Coordinates of N, CA and C in Angstrom, one line a residue:
X706 N 44.4 -5.9 -48.4 CA 45.9 -6.1 -48.6 C 46.1 -6.7 -50.0
X707 N 47.0 -6.2 -50.7 CA 47.3 -6.7 -52.1 C 47.9 -8.1 -52.0
X708 N 47.6 -8.9 -53.0 CA 48.2 -10.2 -53.1 C 49.4 -10.1 -54.0
X709 N 50.3 -11.0 -53.9 CA 51.3 -11.1 -55.0 C 51.1 -12.3 -55.8
X710 N 51.4 -12.2 -57.1 CA 51.2 -13.2 -58.0 C 52.0 -14.4 -57.9
X711 N 53.3 -14.2 -57.7 CA 54.3 -15.3 -57.7 C 55.4 -15.1 -56.7
X712 N 55.6 -16.2 -55.9 CA 56.7 -16.3 -54.9 C 57.5 -17.5 -55.3
X713 N 58.7 -17.5 -54.9 CA 59.6 -18.6 -55.1 C 60.3 -19.0 -53.8
X714 N 60.2 -20.3 -53.4 CA 60.9 -20.8 -52.2 C 62.1 -21.6 -52.6
X715 N 63.2 -21.2 -52.2 CA 64.5 -21.9 -52.5 C 64.9 -22.6 -51.2
X716 N 64.6 -23.9 -51.1 CA 64.8 -24.7 -49.9 C 65.0 -26.1 -50.2
X717 N 66.0 -26.7 -49.6 CA 66.2 -28.2 -49.9 C 65.7 -29.1 -48.8
X718 N 65.4 -28.5 -47.6 CA 64.9 -29.4 -46.5 C 63.4 -29.6 -46.7
X719 N 63.0 -30.9 -46.8 CA 61.6 -31.1 -47.1 C 60.6 -30.7 -46.0
X720 N 61.0 -30.7 -44.8 CA 60.2 -30.3 -43.7 C 59.9 -28.8 -43.7
X721 N 61.1 -28.0 -43.9 CA 60.9 -26.6 -43.9 C 60.2 -26.1 -45.2
X722 N 60.4 -26.9 -46.3 CA 59.7 -26.6 -47.5 C 58.2 -26.7 -47.3
X723 N 57.8 -27.9 -46.7 CA 56.4 -28.1 -46.4 C 55.8 -27.0 -45.6
X724 N 56.5 -26.7 -44.5 CA 56.0 -25.6 -43.6 C 55.9 -24.3 -44.2
X725 N 56.9 -23.9 -45.1 CA 56.9 -22.6 -45.7 C 55.7 -22.6 -46.7
X726 N 55.5 -23.7 -47.5 CA 54.4 -23.7 -48.5 C 53.0 -23.7 -47.7
X727 N 53.0 -24.3 -46.5 CA 51.7 -24.2 -45.8 C 51.5 -22.7 -45.3
X728 N 52.5 -22.1 -44.8 CA 52.3 -20.7 -44.4 C 51.9 -19.8 -45.6
X729 N 52.5 -20.0 -46.8 CA 52.2 -19.3 -48.0 C 50.7 -19.5 -48.3
X730 N 50.3 -20.8 -48.3 CA 48.9 -21.2 -48.7 C 47.9 -20.6 -47.6
X731 N 48.2 -20.7 -46.4 CA 47.3 -20.2 -45.3 C 47.2 -18.7 -45.3
X732 N 48.2 -18.0 -45.8 CA 48.2 -16.6 -45.8 C 47.1 -16.0 -46.8
X733 N 46.9 -16.8 -47.8 CA 46.0 -16.4 -48.9 C 46.5 -15.2 -49.6
X734 N 47.8 -14.8 -49.6 CA 48.3 -13.6 -50.2 C 49.2 -13.9 -51.4
X735 N 49.4 -15.2 -51.7 CA 50.2 -15.5 -52.8 C 49.5 -16.4 -53.8
X736 N 49.3 -16.0 -55.1 CA 48.6 -16.8 -56.0 C 49.3 -18.0 -56.5
X737 N 50.6 -17.9 -56.8 CA 51.4 -19.1 -57.3 C 52.7 -19.1 -56.6
X738 N 53.2 -20.4 -56.4 CA 54.5 -20.6 -55.7 C 55.3 -21.5 -56.5
X739 N 56.6 -21.1 -56.8 CA 57.6 -21.9 -57.4 C 58.5 -22.5 -56.3
X740 N 59.0 -23.7 -56.5 CA 59.9 -24.2 -55.6 C 61.2 -24.7 -56.3
X741 N 62.3 -24.3 -55.7 CA 63.6 -24.7 -56.2 C 64.4 -25.4 -55.0
X742 N 65.1 -26.4 -55.3 CA 65.8 -27.2 -54.3 C 67.2 -26.6 -53.9
X743 N 67.7 -25.7 -54.8 CA 69.0 -25.1 -54.4 C 69.2 -23.8 -55.3
X744 N 70.3 -23.2 -54.9 CA 70.5 -21.9 -55.6 C 70.7 -22.0 -57.1
X745 N 71.4 -23.0 -57.6 CA 71.6 -23.2 -59.0 C 70.3 -23.3 -59.7
X746 N 69.5 -24.2 -59.2 CA 68.1 -24.4 -59.8 C 67.3 -23.1 -59.8
X747 N 67.4 -22.3 -58.8 CA 66.7 -21.0 -58.7 C 67.3 -20.1 -59.8
X748 N 68.5 -20.0 -59.8 CA 69.2 -19.1 -60.8 C 68.8 -19.5 -62.3
X749 N 68.8 -20.8 -62.6 CA 68.4 -21.3 -63.9 C 67.0 -21.0 -64.2
X750 N 66.1 -21.2 -63.1 CA 64.7 -20.9 -63.3 C 64.5 -19.4 -63.7
X751 N 65.1 -18.5 -62.9 CA 65.0 -17.1 -63.2 C 65.5 -16.7 -64.6
X752 N 66.7 -17.3 -64.9 CA 67.3 -17.0 -66.3 C 66.3 -17.4 -67.4
X753 N 65.8 -18.6 -67.2 CA 64.8 -19.2 -68.2 C 63.6 -18.3 -68.3
X754 N 63.0 -17.9 -67.2 CA 61.8 -17.1 -67.2 C 62.1 -15.7 -67.9
X755 N 63.3 -15.2 -67.7 CA 63.7 -13.9 -68.3 C 63.7 -14.1 -69.8
X756 N 64.4 -15.2 -70.2 CA 64.6 -15.5 -71.7 C 63.2 -15.7 -72.3
X757 N 62.3 -16.4 -71.6 CA 61.0 -16.7 -72.2 C 60.0 -15.6 -72.0
X758 N 60.5 -14.5 -71.4 CA 59.6 -13.3 -71.1 C 58.4 -13.6 -70.2
X759 N 58.7 -14.6 -69.3 CA 57.6 -15.0 -68.3 C 57.7 -14.1 -67.1
X760 N 56.6 -14.1 -66.3 CA 56.7 -13.3 -65.1 C 57.7 -13.9 -64.1
X761 N 58.3 -13.0 -63.4 CA 59.3 -13.4 -62.4 C 58.7 -13.3 -61.0
X762 N 59.2 -14.1 -60.0 CA 58.6 -14.0 -58.7 C 58.8 -12.6 -58.1
X763 N 57.8 -12.1 -57.4 CA 58.0 -10.9 -56.7 C 58.7 -11.0 -55.4
X764 N 58.6 -12.3 -54.9 CA 59.2 -12.6 -53.6 C 60.0 -13.9 -53.7
X765 N 61.2 -13.9 -53.2 CA 62.0 -15.1 -53.1 C 62.4 -15.3 -51.6
X766 N 62.0 -16.5 -51.1 CA 62.4 -16.9 -49.7 C 63.6 -17.8 -49.9
X767 N 64.7 -17.4 -49.5 CA 66.0 -18.1 -49.8 C 66.7 -18.7 -48.6
X768 N 66.8 -20.0 -48.6 CA 67.6 -20.7 -47.6 C 69.1 -20.4 -47.9
X769 N 69.9 -20.5 -46.9 CA 71.4 -20.3 -47.1 C 72.1 -21.7 -47.3
X770 N 71.8 -22.6 -46.5 CA 72.6 -23.9 -46.5 C 71.9 -24.9 -47.3
X771 N 72.4 -25.0 -48.5 CA 71.8 -26.0 -49.5 C 73.0 -26.7 -50.3
X772 N 72.7 -27.8 -50.9 CA 73.8 -28.4 -51.7 C 73.8 -27.7 -53.1
X773 N 74.8 -28.0 -53.9 CA 75.1 -27.6 -55.2 C 75.5 -26.1 -55.1
X774 N 74.5 -25.2 -55.1 CA 74.8 -23.7 -54.8 C 74.0 -23.4 -53.5
X775 N 74.7 -22.8 -52.6 CA 74.0 -22.4 -51.4 C 73.4 -21.0 -51.7
X776 N 72.8 -20.4 -50.7 CA 72.1 -19.1 -50.9 C 73.0 -18.0 -51.3
X777 N 74.3 -18.0 -50.7 CA 75.2 -17.0 -51.0 C 75.7 -17.1 -52.5
X778 N 75.9 -18.3 -53.0 CA 76.3 -18.4 -54.4 C 75.1 -17.9 -55.3
X779 N 73.8 -18.2 -54.9 CA 72.7 -17.7 -55.7 C 72.7 -16.2 -55.7
X780 N 72.9 -15.6 -54.6 CA 72.9 -14.1 -54.5 C 74.0 -13.5 -55.3
X781 N 75.2 -14.1 -55.3 CA 76.3 -13.6 -56.1 C 76.0 -13.7 -57.6
X782 N 75.4 -14.7 -58.1 CA 75.0 -14.9 -59.5 C 73.8 -14.0 -59.8
X783 N 72.8 -14.0 -58.9 CA 71.6 -13.2 -59.1 C 71.9 -11.8 -59.5
X784 N 72.9 -11.2 -58.8 CA 73.1 -9.8 -59.1 C 73.6 -9.5 -60.5
X785 N 74.0 -10.6 -61.2 CA 74.4 -10.4 -62.6 C 73.3 -10.6 -63.6
X786 N 72.1 -11.0 -63.1 CA 71.0 -11.1 -64.0 C 70.3 -9.8 -64.3
X787 N 70.1 -9.5 -65.6 CA 69.4 -8.2 -65.9 C 67.9 -8.3 -65.6
X788 N 67.5 -7.9 -64.4 CA 66.1 -8.0 -64.0 C 65.4 -6.7 -64.1
X789 N 64.3 -6.7 -64.8 CA 63.6 -5.4 -65.0 C 62.3 -5.2 -64.2
X790 N 62.3 -6.0 -63.1 CA 61.2 -5.8 -62.1 C 61.7 -5.9 -60.7
X791 N 61.0 -5.4 -59.8 CA 61.5 -5.5 -58.4 C 61.2 -6.9 -57.9
X792 N 62.3 -7.5 -57.3 CA 62.2 -8.8 -56.7 C 62.7 -8.6 -55.3
X793 N 61.8 -8.9 -54.3 CA 62.1 -8.8 -52.9 C 62.7 -10.2 -52.4
X794 N 63.9 -10.2 -51.9 CA 64.5 -11.4 -51.4 C 64.6 -11.4 -49.9
X795 N 64.1 -12.5 -49.3 CA 64.3 -12.7 -47.8 C 65.1 -13.9 -47.6
X796 N 66.1 -13.8 -46.8 CA 66.9 -15.0 -46.4 C 66.1 -15.6 -45.3
X797 N 65.8 -16.9 -45.4 CA 65.0 -17.7 -44.4 C 65.9 -18.8 -44.1
X798 N 66.6 -18.8 -42.9 CA 67.6 -19.8 -42.6 C 67.5 -20.2 -41.2
X799 N 68.2 -21.3 -40.9 CA 68.3 -21.8 -39.5 C 69.5 -21.2 -38.8
X800 N 70.3 -20.4 -39.6 CA 71.5 -19.8 -39.0 C 71.2 -18.4 -38.4
X801 N 71.6 -18.3 -37.2 CA 71.5 -17.0 -36.5 C 72.8 -16.4 -36.2
X802 N 73.9 -16.9 -36.9 CA 75.2 -16.4 -36.7 C 75.4 -15.0 -37.1
X803 N 76.2 -14.3 -36.3 CA 76.5 -12.9 -36.6 C 77.2 -12.8 -37.9
X804 N 78.0 -13.8 -38.2 CA 78.8 -13.8 -39.5 C 77.9 -13.8 -40.7
X805 N 76.8 -14.6 -40.6 CA 75.8 -14.6 -41.7 C 75.0 -13.3 -41.8
X806 N 74.7 -12.7 -40.6 CA 74.0 -11.4 -40.6 C 74.9 -10.3 -41.2
X807 N 76.2 -10.3 -40.9 CA 77.1 -9.3 -41.5 C 77.2 -9.5 -43.0
X808 N 77.3 -10.8 -43.4 CA 77.4 -11.1 -44.8 C 76.1 -10.7 -45.6
X809 N 75.0 -10.8 -44.9 CA 73.7 -10.4 -45.5 C 73.7 -8.9 -45.8
X810 N 74.4 -8.1 -45.0 CA 74.5 -6.7 -45.2 C 75.1 -6.3 -46.6
X811 N 76.0 -7.2 -47.1 CA 76.7 -6.9 -48.4 C 75.7 -6.9 -49.5
X812 N 74.5 -7.6 -49.3 CA 73.5 -7.7 -50.3 C 72.3 -6.8 -49.9
X813 N 72.5 -6.0 -48.9 CA 71.4 -5.1 -48.4 C 70.2 -5.9 -47.9
X814 N 70.5 -7.1 -47.3 CA 69.5 -8.0 -46.8 C 69.5 -8.2 -45.3
X815 N 70.2 -7.4 -44.6 CA 70.2 -7.7 -43.1 C 68.8 -7.5 -42.5
X816 N 68.1 -6.6 -43.0 CA 66.7 -6.4 -42.5 C 65.8 -7.4 -43.1
X817 N 66.2 -8.2 -44.1 CA 65.4 -9.2 -44.7 C 66.0 -10.6 -44.4
X818 N 66.2 -10.8 -43.1 CA 66.8 -12.0 -42.6 C 65.8 -12.6 -41.5
X819 N 65.4 -13.8 -41.8 CA 64.5 -14.5 -40.9 C 65.1 -15.8 -40.5
X820 N 65.1 -16.1 -39.1 CA 65.4 -17.4 -38.7 C 64.2 -18.3 -38.7
X821 N 64.4 -19.4 -39.4 CA 63.3 -20.4 -39.6 C 62.6 -20.7 -38.2
X822 N 61.3 -21.1 -38.4 CA 60.5 -21.0 -39.5 C 59.8 -19.7 -39.7
X823 N 59.4 -19.4 -41.0 CA 58.7 -18.2 -41.3 C 57.2 -18.4 -40.7
X824 N 56.6 -17.3 -40.2 CA 55.2 -17.4 -39.7 C 54.3 -16.7 -40.7
X825 N 53.0 -17.0 -40.5 CA 52.0 -16.3 -41.3 C 52.1 -14.8 -41.1
X826 N 52.2 -14.4 -39.8 CA 52.3 -12.9 -39.5 C 53.5 -12.3 -40.2
X827 N 54.6 -12.9 -40.2 CA 55.8 -12.4 -40.8 C 55.6 -12.3 -42.3
X828 N 55.0 -13.3 -42.9 CA 54.8 -13.3 -44.3 C 53.8 -12.2 -44.7
X829 N 52.8 -12.0 -43.9 CA 51.8 -10.9 -44.2 C 52.6 -9.6 -44.1
X830 N 53.4 -9.4 -43.1 CA 54.2 -8.2 -42.9 C 55.0 -7.9 -44.1
X831 N 55.7 -8.9 -44.6 CA 56.6 -8.8 -45.8 C 55.8 -8.3 -47.0
X832 N 54.7 -9.0 -47.3 CA 53.9 -8.7 -48.4 C 53.2 -7.3 -48.3
X833 N 52.8 -7.0 -47.1 CA 52.3 -5.6 -46.9 C 53.3 -4.6 -47.2
X834 N 54.6 -4.8 -46.7 CA 55.7 -3.8 -47.0 C 56.0 -3.8 -48.5
X835 N 55.8 -4.8 -49.2 CA 56.2 -4.9 -50.7 C 55.2 -4.0 -51.4
X836 N 53.9 -3.9 -51.0 CA 52.9 -3.2 -51.7 C 53.0 -1.7 -51.5

């Protein structure tokens, strides 16, 4: 199975962040991981990496409920960034509300919606499907 070079976890909760980083590490399928505490930080990181012509994350695991910018605000702004590589986004949230699932459809992410916590098997499945 192919590894991915760079993943980004956008998560403000320290416990879920720790668990997600552990799953990524134990999977052995991700070489490097970036962490952003909220959607605005993630957006600025991506913009900066584009400006500096640095590699972008191939996978973003995005929480919805965060301070400053939530996951929806990130998605709204992300769509305006000129990205020249494929970035796979998965919503990883504690919300299982039908309203959020319907909203995820607007970004073509209903199938990329995981209720926390993410498991090693699910991460492996995601990375397998990306390759």
